[in-house]
Tab-separated table of C-alpha atoms in Angstrom:
chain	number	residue	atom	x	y	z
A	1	UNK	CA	0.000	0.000	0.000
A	2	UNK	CA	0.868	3.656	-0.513
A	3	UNK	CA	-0.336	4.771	3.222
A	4	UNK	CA	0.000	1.469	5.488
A	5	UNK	CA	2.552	-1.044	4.812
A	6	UNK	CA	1.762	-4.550	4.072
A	7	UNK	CA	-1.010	-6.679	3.790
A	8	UNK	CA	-1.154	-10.585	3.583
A	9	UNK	CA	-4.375	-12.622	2.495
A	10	UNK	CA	-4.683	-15.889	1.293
A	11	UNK	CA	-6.538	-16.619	-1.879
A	12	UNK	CA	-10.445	-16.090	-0.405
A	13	UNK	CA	-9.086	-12.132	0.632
A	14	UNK	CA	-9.496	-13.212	4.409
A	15	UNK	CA	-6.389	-11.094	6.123
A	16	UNK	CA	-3.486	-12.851	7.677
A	17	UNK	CA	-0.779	-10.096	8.344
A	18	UNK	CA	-1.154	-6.378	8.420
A	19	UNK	CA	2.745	-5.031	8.928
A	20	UNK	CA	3.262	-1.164	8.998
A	21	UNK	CA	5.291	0.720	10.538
A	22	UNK	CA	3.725	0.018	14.099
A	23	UNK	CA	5.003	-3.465	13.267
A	24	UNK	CA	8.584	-3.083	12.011
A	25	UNK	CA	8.738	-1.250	9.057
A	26	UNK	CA	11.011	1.705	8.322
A	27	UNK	CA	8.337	3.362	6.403
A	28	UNK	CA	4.650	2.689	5.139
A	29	UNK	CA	4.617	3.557	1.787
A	30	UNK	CA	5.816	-0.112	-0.323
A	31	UNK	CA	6.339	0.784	-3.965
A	32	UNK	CA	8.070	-3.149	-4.796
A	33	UNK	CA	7.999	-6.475	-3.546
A	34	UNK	CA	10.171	-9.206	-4.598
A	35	UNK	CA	9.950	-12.995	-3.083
A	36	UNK	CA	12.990	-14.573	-2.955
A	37	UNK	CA	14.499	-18.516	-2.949
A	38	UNK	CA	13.213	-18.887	0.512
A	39	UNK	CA	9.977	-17.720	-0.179
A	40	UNK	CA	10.826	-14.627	2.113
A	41	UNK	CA	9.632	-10.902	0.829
A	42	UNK	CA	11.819	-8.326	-0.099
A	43	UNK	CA	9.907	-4.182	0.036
A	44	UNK	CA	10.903	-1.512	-1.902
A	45	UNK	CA	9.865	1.479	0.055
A	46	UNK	CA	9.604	5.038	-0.367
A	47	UNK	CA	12.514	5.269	1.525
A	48	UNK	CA	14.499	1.957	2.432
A	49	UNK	CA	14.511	-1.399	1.599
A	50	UNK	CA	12.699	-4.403	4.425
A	51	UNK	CA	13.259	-7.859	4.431
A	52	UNK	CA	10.081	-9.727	5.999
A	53	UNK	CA	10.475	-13.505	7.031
A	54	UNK	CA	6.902	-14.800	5.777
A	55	UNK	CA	8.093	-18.408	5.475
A	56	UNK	CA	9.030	-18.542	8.908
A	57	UNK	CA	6.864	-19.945	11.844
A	58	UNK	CA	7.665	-17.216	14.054
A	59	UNK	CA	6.127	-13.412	14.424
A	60	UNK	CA	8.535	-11.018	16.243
A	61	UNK	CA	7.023	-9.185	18.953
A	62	UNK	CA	9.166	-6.395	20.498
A	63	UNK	CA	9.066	-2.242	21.483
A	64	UNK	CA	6.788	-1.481	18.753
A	65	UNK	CA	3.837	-3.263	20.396
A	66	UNK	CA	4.627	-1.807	23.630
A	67	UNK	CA	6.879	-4.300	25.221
A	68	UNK	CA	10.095	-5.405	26.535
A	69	UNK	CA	12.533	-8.442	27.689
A	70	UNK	CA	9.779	-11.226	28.170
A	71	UNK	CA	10.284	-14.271	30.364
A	72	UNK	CA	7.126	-15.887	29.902
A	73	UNK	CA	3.716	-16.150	28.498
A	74	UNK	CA	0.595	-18.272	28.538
A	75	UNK	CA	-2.879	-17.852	27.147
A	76	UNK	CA	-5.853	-17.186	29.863
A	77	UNK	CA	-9.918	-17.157	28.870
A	78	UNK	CA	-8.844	-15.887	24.959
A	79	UNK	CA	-5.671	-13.580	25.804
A	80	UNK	CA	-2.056	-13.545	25.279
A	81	UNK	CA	-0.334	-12.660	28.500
A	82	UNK	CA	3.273	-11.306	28.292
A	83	UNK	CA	5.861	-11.271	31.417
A	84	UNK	CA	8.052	-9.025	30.867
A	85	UNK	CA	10.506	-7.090	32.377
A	86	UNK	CA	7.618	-3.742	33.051
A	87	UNK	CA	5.508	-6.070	33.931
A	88	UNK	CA	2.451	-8.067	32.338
A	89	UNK	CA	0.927	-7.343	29.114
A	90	UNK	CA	-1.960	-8.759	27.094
A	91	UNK	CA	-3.792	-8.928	23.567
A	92	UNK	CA	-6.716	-10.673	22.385
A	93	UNK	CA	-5.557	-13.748	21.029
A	94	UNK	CA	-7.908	-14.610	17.834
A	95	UNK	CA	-7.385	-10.700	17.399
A	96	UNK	CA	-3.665	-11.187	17.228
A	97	UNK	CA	-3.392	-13.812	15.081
A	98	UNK	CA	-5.838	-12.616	12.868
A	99	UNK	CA	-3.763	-9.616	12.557
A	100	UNK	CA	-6.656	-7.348	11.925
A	101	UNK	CA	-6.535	-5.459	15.004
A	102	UNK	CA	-3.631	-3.186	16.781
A	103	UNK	CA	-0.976	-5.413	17.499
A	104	UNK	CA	-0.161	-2.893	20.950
A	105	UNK	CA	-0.307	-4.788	24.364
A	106	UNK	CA	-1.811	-3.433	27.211
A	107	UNK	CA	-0.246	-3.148	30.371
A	108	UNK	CA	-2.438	-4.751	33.628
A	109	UNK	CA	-2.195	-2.390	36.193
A	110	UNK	CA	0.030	-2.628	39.266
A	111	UNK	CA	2.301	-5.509	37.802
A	112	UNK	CA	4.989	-2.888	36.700
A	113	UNK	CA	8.187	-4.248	37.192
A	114	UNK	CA	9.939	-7.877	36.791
A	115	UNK	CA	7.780	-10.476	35.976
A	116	UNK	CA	9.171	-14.299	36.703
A	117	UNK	CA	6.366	-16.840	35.914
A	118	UNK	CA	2.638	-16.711	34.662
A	119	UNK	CA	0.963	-19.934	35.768
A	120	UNK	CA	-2.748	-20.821	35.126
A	121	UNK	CA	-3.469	-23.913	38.311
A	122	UNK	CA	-7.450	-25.072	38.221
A	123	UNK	CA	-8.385	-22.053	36.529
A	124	UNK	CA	-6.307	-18.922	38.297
A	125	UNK	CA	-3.945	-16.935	36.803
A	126	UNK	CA	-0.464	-16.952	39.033
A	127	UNK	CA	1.804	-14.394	38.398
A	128	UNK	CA	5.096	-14.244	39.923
A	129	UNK	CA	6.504	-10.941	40.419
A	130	UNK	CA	9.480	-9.368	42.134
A	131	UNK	CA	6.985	-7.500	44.461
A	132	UNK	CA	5.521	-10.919	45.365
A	133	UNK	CA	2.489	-13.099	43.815
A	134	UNK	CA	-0.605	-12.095	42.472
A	135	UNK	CA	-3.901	-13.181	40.575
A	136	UNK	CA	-4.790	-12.011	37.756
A	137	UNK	CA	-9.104	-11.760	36.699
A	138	UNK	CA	-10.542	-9.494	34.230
A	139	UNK	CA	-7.340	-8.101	33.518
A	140	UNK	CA	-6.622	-6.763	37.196
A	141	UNK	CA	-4.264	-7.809	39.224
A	142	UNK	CA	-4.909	-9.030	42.982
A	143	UNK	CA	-1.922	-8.836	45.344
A	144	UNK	CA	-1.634	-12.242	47.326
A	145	UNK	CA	1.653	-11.882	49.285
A	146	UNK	CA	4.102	-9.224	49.304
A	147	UNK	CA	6.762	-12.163	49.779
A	148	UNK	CA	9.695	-10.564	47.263
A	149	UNK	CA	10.671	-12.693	44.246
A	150	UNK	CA	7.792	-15.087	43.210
A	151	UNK	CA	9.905	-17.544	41.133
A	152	UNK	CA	7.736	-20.106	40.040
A	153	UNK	CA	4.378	-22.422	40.824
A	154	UNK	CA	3.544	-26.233	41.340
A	155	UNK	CA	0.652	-27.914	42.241
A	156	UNK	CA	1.179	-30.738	44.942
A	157	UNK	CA	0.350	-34.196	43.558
A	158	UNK	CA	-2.703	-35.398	44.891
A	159	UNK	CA	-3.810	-31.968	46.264
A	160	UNK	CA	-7.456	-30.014	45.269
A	161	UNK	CA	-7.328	-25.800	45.693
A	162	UNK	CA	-3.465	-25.805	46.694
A	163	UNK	CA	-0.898	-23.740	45.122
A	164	UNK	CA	3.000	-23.869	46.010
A	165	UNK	CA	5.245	-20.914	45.198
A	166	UNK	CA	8.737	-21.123	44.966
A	167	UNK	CA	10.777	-17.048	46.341
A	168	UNK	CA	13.974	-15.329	46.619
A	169	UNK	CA	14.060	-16.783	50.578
A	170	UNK	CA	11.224	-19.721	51.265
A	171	UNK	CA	7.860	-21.620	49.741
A	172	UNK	CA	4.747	-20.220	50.206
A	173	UNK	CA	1.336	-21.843	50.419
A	174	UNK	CA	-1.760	-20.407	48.963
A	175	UNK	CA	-5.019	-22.696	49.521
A	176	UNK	CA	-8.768	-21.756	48.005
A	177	UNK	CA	-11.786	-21.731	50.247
A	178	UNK	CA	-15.189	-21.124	49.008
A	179	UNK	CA	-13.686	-20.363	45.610
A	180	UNK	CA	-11.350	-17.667	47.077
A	181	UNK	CA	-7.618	-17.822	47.205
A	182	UNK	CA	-6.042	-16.991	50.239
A	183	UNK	CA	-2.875	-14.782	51.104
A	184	UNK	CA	0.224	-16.530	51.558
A	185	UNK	CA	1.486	-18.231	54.189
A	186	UNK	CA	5.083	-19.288	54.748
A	187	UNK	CA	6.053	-23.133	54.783
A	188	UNK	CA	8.264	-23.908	58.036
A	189	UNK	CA	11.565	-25.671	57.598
A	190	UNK	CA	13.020	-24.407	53.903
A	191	UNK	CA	14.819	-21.362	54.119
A	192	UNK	CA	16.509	-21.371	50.509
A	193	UNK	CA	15.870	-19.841	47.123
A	194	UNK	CA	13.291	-21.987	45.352
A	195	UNK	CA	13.598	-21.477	41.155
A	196	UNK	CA	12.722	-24.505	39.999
A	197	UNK	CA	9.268	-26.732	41.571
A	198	UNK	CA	9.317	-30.395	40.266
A	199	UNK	CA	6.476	-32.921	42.135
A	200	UNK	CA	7.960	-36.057	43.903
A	201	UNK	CA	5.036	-38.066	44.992
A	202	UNK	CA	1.994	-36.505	47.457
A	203	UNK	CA	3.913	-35.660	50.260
A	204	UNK	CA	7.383	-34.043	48.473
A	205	UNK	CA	9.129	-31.597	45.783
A	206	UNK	CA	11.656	-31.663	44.254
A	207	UNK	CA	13.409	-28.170	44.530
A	208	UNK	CA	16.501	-26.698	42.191
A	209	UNK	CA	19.217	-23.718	44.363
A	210	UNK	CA	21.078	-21.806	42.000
A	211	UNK	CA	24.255	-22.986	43.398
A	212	UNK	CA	23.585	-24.982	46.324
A	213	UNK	CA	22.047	-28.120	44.566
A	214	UNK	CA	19.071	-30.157	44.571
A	215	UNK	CA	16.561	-29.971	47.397
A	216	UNK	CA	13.661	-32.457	48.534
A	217	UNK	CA	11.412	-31.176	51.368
A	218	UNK	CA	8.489	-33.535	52.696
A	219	UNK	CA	5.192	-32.069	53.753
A	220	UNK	CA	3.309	-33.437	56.771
């Protein structure tokens, strides 16, 4: 196009990629296209030349759709949640992929900062945050313990409405009653980093230390 970049359909003029400048592009006006032996597109713009990987599997998704450095993702009730290093973002999922829609992420408020793990156990959104762990409905974000560095998640074999989270210092448990989830509580007797969360058998973990090894702790 003269005014707005690029756009990909397939052969019944259903869209598949709208790229602009909002997207990668240097500029928006594309006055030559050229495919290549790869099946890859070369564009001959107004000012510049693009090279855009169409044969490959992957999108690119960076500062032009309002993110950063992710470290995770996961898809929760038809959205694409991003943890990043500002915090967590999200898109509509059939929206993105569609590419028919802005491609910009929103930010859900009061996750700003670094984001470790997104987790969805029995339904609930787990983030893991350097503030602590929170819940994520609706797009908000619910502050379950202020505990600093929420590494990661695991579910307890054999356990119903019990959530494990692995910090910077200890484990904490988080347990739902009448279809609420709790604030966290501290589990006695582990004082150590807890990265990695790996299930044993019902009553045991199996827990990864940056330097210090490989950890089992069994739960009474």
């Amino acid at each position: 196009t003269i005014q707005d970049g690029l756009i990909i359909c397939d052969t019944l003029g259903n869209l598949i990629q709208h790229i602009n400048i909002d997207k990668g592009l240097q500029n928006n006006t594309i006055l030559s296209m050229q495919l290549d032996q790869y099946s890859n597109l070369w564009l001959g713009l107004d000012n510049g030349i693009d090279y855009v990987e169409i044969n490959s599997p992957l999108s690119g998704l960076s500062t032009y759709n309002n993110i950063s450095a992710g470290y995770t993702a996961t898809i929760h009730d038809g959205k694409l949640y991003l943890g990043t290093n500002r915090g967590v973002f999200y898109h509509n999922w059939d929206s993105l992929n569609k590419g028919n829609s802005s491609q910009k992420f929103k930010l859900v408020p009061g996750t700003q900062g670094q984001v470790w793990s997104l987790e969805v156990i029995d339904g609930t959104l787990f983030c893991g945050h350097n503030s602590g762990v929170f819940i994520i409905e609706n797009n908000k974000a619910q502050l379950l313990s202020d505990v600093q560095g929420g590494w990661t998640f695991i579910k307890p074999k054999g356990t119903r409405d019990l959530v494990i989270c692995g910090t910077y210092t200890f484990l904490v448990k988080f347990e739902r009653k009448n279809g609420k989830w709790s604030k966290g509580k501290q589990i006695e007797g582990f004082k150590e980093s807890a990265r990695y969360l790996v299930n044993a058998n019902q009553n045991s973990i199996w827990i990864t230390h940056g330097y210090k090894g490989v950890f089992r702790p069994f739960f009474n």
